[in-house]
Coordinates of C-alpha atoms (C1' of nucleotides) in Angstrom, one line a residue:
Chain A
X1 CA 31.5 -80.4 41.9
X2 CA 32.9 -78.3 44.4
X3 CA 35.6 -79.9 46.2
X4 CA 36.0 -77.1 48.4
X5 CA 32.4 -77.1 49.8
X6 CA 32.2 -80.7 50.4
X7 CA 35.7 -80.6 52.6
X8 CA 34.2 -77.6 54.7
X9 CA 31.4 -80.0 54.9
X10 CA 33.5 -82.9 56.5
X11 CA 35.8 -80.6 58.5
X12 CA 32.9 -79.2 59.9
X13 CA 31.5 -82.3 60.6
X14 CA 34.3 -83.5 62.6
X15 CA 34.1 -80.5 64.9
X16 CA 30.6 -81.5 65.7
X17 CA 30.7 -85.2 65.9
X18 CA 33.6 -84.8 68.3
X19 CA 31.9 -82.7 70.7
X20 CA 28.1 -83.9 70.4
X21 CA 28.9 -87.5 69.1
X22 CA 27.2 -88.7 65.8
X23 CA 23.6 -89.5 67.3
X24 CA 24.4 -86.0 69.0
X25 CA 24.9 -84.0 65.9
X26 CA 21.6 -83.4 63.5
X27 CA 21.9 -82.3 60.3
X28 CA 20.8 -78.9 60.7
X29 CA 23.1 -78.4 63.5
X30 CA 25.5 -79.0 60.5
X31 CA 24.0 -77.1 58.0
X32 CA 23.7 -74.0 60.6
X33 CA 27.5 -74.6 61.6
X34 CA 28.7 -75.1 57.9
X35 CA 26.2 -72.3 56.8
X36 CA 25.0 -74.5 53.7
X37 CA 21.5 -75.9 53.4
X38 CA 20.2 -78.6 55.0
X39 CA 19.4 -80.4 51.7
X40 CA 23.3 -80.1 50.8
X41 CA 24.9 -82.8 53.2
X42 CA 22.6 -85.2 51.5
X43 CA 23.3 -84.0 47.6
X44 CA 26.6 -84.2 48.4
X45 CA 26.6 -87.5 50.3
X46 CA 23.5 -89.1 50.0
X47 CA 22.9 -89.5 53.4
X48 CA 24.2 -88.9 57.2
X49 CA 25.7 -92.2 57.2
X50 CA 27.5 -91.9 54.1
X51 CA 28.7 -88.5 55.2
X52 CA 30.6 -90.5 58.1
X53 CA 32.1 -93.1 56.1
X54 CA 33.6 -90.0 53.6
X55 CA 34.4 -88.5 56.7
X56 CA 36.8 -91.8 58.2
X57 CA 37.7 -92.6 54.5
X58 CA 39.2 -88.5 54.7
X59 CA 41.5 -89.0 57.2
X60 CA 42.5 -92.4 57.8
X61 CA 45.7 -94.2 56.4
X62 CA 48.1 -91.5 57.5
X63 CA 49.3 -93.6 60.6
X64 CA 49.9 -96.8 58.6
X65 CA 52.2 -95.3 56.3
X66 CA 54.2 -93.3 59.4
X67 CA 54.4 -96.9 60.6
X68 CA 55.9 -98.2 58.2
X69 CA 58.5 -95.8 57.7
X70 CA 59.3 -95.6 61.1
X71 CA 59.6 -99.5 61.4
X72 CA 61.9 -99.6 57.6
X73 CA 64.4 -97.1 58.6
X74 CA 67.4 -99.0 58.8
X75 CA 69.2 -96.7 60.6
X76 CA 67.1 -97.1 63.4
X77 CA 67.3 -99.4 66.6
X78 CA 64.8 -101.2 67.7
X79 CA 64.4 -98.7 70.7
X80 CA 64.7 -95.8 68.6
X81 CA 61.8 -97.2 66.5
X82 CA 59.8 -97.3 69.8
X83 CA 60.8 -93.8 70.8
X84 CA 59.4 -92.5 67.0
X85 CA 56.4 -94.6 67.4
X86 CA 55.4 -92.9 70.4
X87 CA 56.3 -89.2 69.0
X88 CA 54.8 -90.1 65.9
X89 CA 51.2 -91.2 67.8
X90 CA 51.1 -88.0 70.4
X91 CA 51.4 -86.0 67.3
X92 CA 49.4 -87.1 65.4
X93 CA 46.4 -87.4 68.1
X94 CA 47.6 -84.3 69.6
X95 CA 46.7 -82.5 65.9
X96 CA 44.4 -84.7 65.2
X97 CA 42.5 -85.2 68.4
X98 CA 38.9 -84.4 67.2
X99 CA 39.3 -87.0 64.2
X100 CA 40.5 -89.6 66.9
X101 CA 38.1 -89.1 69.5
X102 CA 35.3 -89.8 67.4
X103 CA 37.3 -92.9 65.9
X104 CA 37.0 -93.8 69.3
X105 CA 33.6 -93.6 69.4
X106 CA 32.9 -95.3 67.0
X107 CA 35.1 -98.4 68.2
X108 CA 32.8 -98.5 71.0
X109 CA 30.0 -98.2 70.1
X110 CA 29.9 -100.3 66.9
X111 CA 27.1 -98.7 65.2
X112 CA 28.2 -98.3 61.7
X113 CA 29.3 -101.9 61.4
X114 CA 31.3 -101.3 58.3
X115 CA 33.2 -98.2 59.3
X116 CA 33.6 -100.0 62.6
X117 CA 35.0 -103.0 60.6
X118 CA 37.2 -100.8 58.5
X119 CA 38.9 -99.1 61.8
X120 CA 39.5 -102.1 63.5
X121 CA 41.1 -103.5 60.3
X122 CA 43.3 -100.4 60.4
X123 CA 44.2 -100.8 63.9
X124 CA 44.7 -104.5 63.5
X125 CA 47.5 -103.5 60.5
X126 CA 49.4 -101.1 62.7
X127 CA 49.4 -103.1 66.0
X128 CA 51.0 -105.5 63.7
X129 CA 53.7 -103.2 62.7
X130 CA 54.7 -102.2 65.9
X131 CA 54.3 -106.1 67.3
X132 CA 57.0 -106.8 64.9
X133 CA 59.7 -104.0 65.8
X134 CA 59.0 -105.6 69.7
X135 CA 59.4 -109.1 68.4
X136 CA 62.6 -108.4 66.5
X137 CA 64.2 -106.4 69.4
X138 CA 63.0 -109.4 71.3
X139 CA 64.7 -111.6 69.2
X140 CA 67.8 -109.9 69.1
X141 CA 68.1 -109.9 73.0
X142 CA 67.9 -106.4 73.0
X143 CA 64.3 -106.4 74.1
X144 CA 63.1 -108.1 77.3
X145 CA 60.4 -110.4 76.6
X146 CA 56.8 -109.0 76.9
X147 CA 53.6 -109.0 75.6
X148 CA 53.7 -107.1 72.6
X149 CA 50.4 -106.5 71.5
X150 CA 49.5 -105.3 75.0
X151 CA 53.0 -103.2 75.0
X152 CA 51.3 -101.1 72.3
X153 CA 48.0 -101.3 73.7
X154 CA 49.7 -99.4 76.9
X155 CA 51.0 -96.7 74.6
X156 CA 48.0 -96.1 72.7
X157 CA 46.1 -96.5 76.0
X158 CA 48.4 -93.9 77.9
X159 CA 47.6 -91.2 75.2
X160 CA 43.7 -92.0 74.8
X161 CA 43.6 -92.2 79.1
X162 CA 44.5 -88.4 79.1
X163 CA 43.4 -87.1 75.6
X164 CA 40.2 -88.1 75.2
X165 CA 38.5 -85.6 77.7
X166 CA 39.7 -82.4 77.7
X167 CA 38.5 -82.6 81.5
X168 CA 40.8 -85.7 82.2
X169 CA 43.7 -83.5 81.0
X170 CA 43.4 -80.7 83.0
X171 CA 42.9 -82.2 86.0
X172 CA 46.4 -84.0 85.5
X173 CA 47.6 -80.7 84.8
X174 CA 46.2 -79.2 87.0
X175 CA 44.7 -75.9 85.1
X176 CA 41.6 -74.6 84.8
X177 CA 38.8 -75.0 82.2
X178 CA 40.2 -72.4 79.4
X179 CA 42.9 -74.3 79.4
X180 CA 43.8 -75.8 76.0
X181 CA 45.8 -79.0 76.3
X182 CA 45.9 -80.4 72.8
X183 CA 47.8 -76.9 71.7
X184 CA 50.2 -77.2 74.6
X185 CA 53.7 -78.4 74.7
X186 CA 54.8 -78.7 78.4
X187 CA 51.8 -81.5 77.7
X188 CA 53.2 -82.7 75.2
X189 CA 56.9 -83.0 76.0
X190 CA 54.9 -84.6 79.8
X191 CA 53.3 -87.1 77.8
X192 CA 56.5 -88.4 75.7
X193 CA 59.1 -88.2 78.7
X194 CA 56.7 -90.5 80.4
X195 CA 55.9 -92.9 77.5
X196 CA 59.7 -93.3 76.6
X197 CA 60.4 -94.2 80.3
X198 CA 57.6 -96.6 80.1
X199 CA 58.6 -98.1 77.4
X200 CA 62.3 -98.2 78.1
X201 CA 62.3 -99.8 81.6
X202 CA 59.7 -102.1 80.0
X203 CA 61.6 -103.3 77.2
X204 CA 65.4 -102.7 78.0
X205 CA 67.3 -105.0 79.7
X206 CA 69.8 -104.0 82.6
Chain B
X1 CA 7.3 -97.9 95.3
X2 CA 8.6 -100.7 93.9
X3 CA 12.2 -100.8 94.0
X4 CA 12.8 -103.8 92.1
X5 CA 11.3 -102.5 89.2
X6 CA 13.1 -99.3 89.4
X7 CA 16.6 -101.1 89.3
X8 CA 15.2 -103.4 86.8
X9 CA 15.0 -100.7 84.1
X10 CA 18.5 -98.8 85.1
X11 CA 20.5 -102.4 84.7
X12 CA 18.1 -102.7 80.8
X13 CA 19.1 -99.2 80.7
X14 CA 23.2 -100.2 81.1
X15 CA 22.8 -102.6 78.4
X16 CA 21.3 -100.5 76.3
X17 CA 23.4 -97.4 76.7
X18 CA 26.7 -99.6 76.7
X19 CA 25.7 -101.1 73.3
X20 CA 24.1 -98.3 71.2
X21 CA 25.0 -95.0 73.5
X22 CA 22.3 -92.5 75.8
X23 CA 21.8 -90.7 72.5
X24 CA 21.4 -94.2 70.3
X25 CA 18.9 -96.2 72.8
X26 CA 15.3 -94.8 72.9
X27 CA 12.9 -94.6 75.8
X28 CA 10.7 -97.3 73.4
X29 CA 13.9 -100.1 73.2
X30 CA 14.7 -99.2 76.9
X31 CA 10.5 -100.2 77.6
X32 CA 10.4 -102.5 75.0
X33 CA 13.8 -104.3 76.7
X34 CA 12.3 -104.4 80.1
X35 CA 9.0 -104.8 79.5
X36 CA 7.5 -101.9 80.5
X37 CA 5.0 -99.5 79.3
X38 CA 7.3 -96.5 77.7
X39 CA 5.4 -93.9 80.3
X40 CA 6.9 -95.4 83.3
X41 CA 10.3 -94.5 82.5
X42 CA 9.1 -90.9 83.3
X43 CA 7.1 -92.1 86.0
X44 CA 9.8 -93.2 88.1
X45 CA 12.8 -91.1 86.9
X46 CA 11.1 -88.1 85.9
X47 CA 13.2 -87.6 82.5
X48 CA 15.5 -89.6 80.2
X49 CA 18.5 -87.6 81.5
X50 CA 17.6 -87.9 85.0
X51 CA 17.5 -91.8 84.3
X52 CA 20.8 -91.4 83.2
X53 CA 21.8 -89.5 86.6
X54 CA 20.2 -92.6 88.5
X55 CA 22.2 -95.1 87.2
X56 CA 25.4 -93.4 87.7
X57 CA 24.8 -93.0 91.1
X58 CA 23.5 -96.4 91.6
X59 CA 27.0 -98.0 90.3
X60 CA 29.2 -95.6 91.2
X61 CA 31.5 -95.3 94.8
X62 CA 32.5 -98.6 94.8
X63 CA 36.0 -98.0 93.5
X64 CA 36.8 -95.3 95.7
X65 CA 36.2 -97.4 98.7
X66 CA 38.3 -100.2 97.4
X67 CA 41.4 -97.8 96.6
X68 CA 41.6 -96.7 100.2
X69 CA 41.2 -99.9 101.6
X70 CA 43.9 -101.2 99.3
X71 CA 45.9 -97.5 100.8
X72 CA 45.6 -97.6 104.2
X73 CA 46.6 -101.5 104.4
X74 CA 49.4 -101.3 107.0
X75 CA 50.6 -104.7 106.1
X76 CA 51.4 -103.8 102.2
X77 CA 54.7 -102.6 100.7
X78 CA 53.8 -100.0 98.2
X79 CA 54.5 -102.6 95.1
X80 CA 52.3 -104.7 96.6
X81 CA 49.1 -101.9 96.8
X82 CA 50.0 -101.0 93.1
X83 CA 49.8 -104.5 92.3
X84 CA 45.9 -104.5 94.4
X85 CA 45.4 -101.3 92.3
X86 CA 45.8 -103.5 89.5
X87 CA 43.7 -106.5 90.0
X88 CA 41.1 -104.0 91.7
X89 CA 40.7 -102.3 88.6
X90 CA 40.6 -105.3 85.9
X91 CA 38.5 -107.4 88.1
X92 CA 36.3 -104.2 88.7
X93 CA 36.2 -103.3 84.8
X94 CA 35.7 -106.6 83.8
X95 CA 32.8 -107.8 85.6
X96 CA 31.1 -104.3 85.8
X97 CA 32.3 -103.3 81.5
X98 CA 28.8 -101.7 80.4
X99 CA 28.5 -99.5 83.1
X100 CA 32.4 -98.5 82.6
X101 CA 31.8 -98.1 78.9
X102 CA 28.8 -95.6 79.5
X103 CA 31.2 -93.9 81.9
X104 CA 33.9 -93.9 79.5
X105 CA 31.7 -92.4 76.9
X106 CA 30.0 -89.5 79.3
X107 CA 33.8 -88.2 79.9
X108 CA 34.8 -88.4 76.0
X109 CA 31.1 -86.5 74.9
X110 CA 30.8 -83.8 78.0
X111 CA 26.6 -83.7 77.2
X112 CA 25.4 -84.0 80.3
X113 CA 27.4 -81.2 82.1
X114 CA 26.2 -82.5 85.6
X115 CA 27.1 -86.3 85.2
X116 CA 30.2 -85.3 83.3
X117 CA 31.6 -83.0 86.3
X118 CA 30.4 -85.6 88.6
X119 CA 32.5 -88.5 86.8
X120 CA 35.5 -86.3 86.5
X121 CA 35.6 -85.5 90.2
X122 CA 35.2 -89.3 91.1
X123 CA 38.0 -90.0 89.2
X124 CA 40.0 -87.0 90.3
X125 CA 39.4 -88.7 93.8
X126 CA 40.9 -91.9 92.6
X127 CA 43.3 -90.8 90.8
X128 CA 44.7 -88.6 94.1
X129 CA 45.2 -92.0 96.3
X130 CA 46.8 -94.1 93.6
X131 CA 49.3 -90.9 93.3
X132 CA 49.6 -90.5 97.3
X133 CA 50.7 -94.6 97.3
X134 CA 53.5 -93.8 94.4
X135 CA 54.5 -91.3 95.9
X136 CA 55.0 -92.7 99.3
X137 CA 56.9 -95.6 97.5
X138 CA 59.2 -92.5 95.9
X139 CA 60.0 -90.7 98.9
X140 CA 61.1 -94.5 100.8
X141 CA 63.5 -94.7 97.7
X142 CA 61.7 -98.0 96.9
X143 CA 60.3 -96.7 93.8
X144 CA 62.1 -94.8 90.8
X145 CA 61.4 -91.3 89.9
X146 CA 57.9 -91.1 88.2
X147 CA 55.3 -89.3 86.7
X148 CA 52.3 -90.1 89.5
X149 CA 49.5 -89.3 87.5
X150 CA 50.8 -90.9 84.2
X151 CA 51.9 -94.0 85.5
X152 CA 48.2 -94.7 86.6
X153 CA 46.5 -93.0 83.5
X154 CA 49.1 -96.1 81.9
X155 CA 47.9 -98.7 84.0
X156 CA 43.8 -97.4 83.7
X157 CA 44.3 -96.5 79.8
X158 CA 45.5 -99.5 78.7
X159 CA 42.7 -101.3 80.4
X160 CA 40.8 -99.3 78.4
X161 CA 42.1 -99.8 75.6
X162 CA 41.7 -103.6 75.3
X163 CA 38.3 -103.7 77.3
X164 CA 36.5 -101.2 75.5
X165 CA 35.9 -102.6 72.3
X166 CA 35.0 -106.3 72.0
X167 CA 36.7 -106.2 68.4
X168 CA 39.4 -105.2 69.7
X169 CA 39.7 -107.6 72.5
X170 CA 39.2 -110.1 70.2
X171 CA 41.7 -108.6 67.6
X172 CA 44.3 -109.2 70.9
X173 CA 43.2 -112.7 71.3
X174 CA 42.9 -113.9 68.4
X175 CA 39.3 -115.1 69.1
X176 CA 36.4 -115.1 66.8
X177 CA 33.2 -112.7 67.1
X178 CA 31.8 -115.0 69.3
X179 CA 33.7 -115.3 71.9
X180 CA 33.6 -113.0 75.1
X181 CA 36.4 -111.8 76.2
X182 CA 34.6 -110.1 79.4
X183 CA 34.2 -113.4 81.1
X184 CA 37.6 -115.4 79.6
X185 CA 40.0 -115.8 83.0
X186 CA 43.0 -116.1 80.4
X187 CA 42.3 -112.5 78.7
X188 CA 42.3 -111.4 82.5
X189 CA 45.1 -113.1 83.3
X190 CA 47.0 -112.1 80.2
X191 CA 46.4 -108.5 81.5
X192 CA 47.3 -108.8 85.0
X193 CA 50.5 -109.9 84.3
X194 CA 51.0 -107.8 81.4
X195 CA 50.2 -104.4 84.1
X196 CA 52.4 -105.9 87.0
X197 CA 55.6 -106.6 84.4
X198 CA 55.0 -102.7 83.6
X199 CA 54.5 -101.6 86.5
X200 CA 57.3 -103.2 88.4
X201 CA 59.8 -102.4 85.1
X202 CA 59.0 -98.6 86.0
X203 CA 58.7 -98.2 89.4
X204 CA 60.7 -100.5 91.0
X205 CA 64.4 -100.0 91.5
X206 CA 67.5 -102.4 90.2
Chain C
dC1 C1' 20.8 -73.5 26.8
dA2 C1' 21.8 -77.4 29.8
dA3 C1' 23.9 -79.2 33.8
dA4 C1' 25.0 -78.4 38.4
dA5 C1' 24.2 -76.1 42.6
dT6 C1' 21.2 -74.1 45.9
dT7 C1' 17.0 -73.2 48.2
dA8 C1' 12.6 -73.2 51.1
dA9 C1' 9.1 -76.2 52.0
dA10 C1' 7.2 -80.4 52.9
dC11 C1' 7.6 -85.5 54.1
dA12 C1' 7.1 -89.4 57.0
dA13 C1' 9.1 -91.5 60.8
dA14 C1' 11.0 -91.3 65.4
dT15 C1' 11.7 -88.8 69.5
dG16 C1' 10.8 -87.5 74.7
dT17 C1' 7.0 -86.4 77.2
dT18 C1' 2.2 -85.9 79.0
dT19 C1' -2.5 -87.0 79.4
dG20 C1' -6.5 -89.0 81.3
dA21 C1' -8.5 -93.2 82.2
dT22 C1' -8.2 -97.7 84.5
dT23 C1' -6.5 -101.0 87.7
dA24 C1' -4.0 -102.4 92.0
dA25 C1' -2.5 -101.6 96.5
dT26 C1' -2.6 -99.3 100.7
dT27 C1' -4.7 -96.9 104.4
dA28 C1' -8.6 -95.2 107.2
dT29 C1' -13.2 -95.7 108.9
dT30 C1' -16.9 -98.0 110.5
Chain D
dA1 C1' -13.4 -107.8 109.2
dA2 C1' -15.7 -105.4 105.7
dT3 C1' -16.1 -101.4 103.3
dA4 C1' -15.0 -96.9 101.8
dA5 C1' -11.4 -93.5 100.6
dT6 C1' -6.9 -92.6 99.1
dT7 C1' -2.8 -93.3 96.9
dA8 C1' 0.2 -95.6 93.7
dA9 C1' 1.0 -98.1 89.5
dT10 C1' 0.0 -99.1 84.8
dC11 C1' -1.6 -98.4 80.4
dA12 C1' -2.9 -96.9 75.4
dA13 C1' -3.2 -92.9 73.1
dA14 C1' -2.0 -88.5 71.9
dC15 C1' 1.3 -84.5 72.2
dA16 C1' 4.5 -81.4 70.2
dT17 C1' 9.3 -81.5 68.5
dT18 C1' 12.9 -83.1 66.1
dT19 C1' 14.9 -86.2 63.2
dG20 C1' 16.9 -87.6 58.2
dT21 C1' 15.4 -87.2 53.8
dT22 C1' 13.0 -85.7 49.5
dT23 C1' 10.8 -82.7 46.4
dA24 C1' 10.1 -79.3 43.1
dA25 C1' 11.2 -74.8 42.0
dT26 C1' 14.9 -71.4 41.4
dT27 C1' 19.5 -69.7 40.7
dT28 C1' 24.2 -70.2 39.3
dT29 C1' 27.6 -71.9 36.4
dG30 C1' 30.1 -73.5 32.3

DNA sequence: CAAAATTAAACAAATGTTTGATTAATTATT
DNA sequence: AATAATTAATCAAACATTTGTTTAATTTTG
């Protein structure tokens, strides 16, 4: 069982689900891509579907446990645990941006119910962990009160607003189509500069 | 010609495309859903994809005409037209979420290049007068030192991010599958307030 | 040699679209 | 006002492709 094959299969995959979508991708467009033969996907998967849920199952978890090593570090603030939350998430969608953006997808759409369940569990887990680094600057007076699920949602929501069409960004940055965004730092420092002074005048008192 | 049946199949066609995607809803469901006989689609919109061109157009322009009536209101402060912005844009999302969905999708996918370039130049329009109204607000010293276009991909993205997915509108709420958060006053509340309390936090000096 | 991997070909089902015939509505002519 | 002529609307059926999947034979590997 080739391990390799089956990950070029996936990585693939995510290359062509992120640009076409999943309805938008057929297996031979795959196959062609990947250079493997059609009947492959399905030796190695069993099916299209299947081939998704590997694909999700592949990447997913990596957030959670940045989470929750952001949100145990003791030496920390509660400010300072907001500040790595918000580097740790434009990283990691900035790398990751073709994995997200059909996550995304796939939270919209809801075709897959069980993948769909399975990444709104996930999301459910971390909006939980960052709720509760809110609540306990709130708690300690540090924090203004606010909605704290809809605090993250604003975070997570700045980042998709922008990163999810490679459009959307360039026209906030005003370049031209060649333009690479997700490989650009002046973008990405932009982007953090801006959710940090969200976030502070949000939650820090005066 | 009759109209009526004309709008009849784009507004099936919005539910469809909202729930299962252009790519997931064939021309069969769509006829099927309306009632039709699966030729007339073509009859009266020529393709599939030039369906998908009418019902963009027939939805789209209102929310430019709103922004510049909420801009050119000589008897608002500049707080008080980001605060319009704000209500503008939930009520707008709220009542009209399939068709933003299917918009929301087209800029994430880039298939159809024409309605894709057509959705990015709407909201390139939009996105111009909510800047112009911060930036006004900036240069009277009433408003801090911002990033224009961030602060309203903040105030549209996380708008997004709750109304886009009914699980995770309902993850926010703690509501069951059943309920419907598009047509809950409290949800719309909860995110009024939520977008004002941020907005003012950032822009509005101390 | 046996198991795993790979292949081209074929499969049935679904897709968007077109056809050609039929009915309904509109317009023109007497 | 009645009839004929013309256009528009509707339909079931068929069209050619494309889809995901399977087969059965062949090659590669351990």
């Amino acid at each position: 069982m080739s391990t390799d094959k089956k990950d070029h299969i996936i990585n693939t995959a995510i290359e062509l689900f992120a640009e076409n979508g999943f309805e938008g991708t057929s297996i031979r467009d795959l196959a062609a891509k990947a250079d493997v033969n059609i009947a492959m996907v399905n030796y190695y998967f069993g099916s299209k579907d299947k081939l998704f849920e590997a694909m999700v199952v592949h990447k997913a978890s990596y957030m959670r446990e940045k989470l929750e090593e952001i949100a145990s570090d003791k030496t920390k603030s509660e400010i300072e645990k907001m500040d790595a939350v918000i580097e740790a998430y434009v990283n990691r969608i900035l790398t990751q941006h073709q994995y997200h953006r059909i996550i995304h997808q796939e939270l919209m759409l809801k075709q897959r119910e069980d993948v769909h369940n399975n990444i709104i569990s996930l999301f459910s887990k971390n909006t939980l962990i960052v709720k509760q680094i809110i609540e306990q600057g709130m708690r300690k007076k540090a924090f203004k009160k606010v909605d704290p699920e809809l605090t993250f949602a604003s975070i997570l929501g700045t980042i998709n607003q922008v990163m999810l069409s490679k459009g959307m960004c360039n026209l906030l940055m005003n370049k031209d189509k060649n333009f690479n965004p997700y490989t650009d730092d002046t973008f990405k420092k932009r982007i953090i500069t801006h959710l940090k002074q969200i976030t502070h005048s949000l939650l820090l008192q005066h």
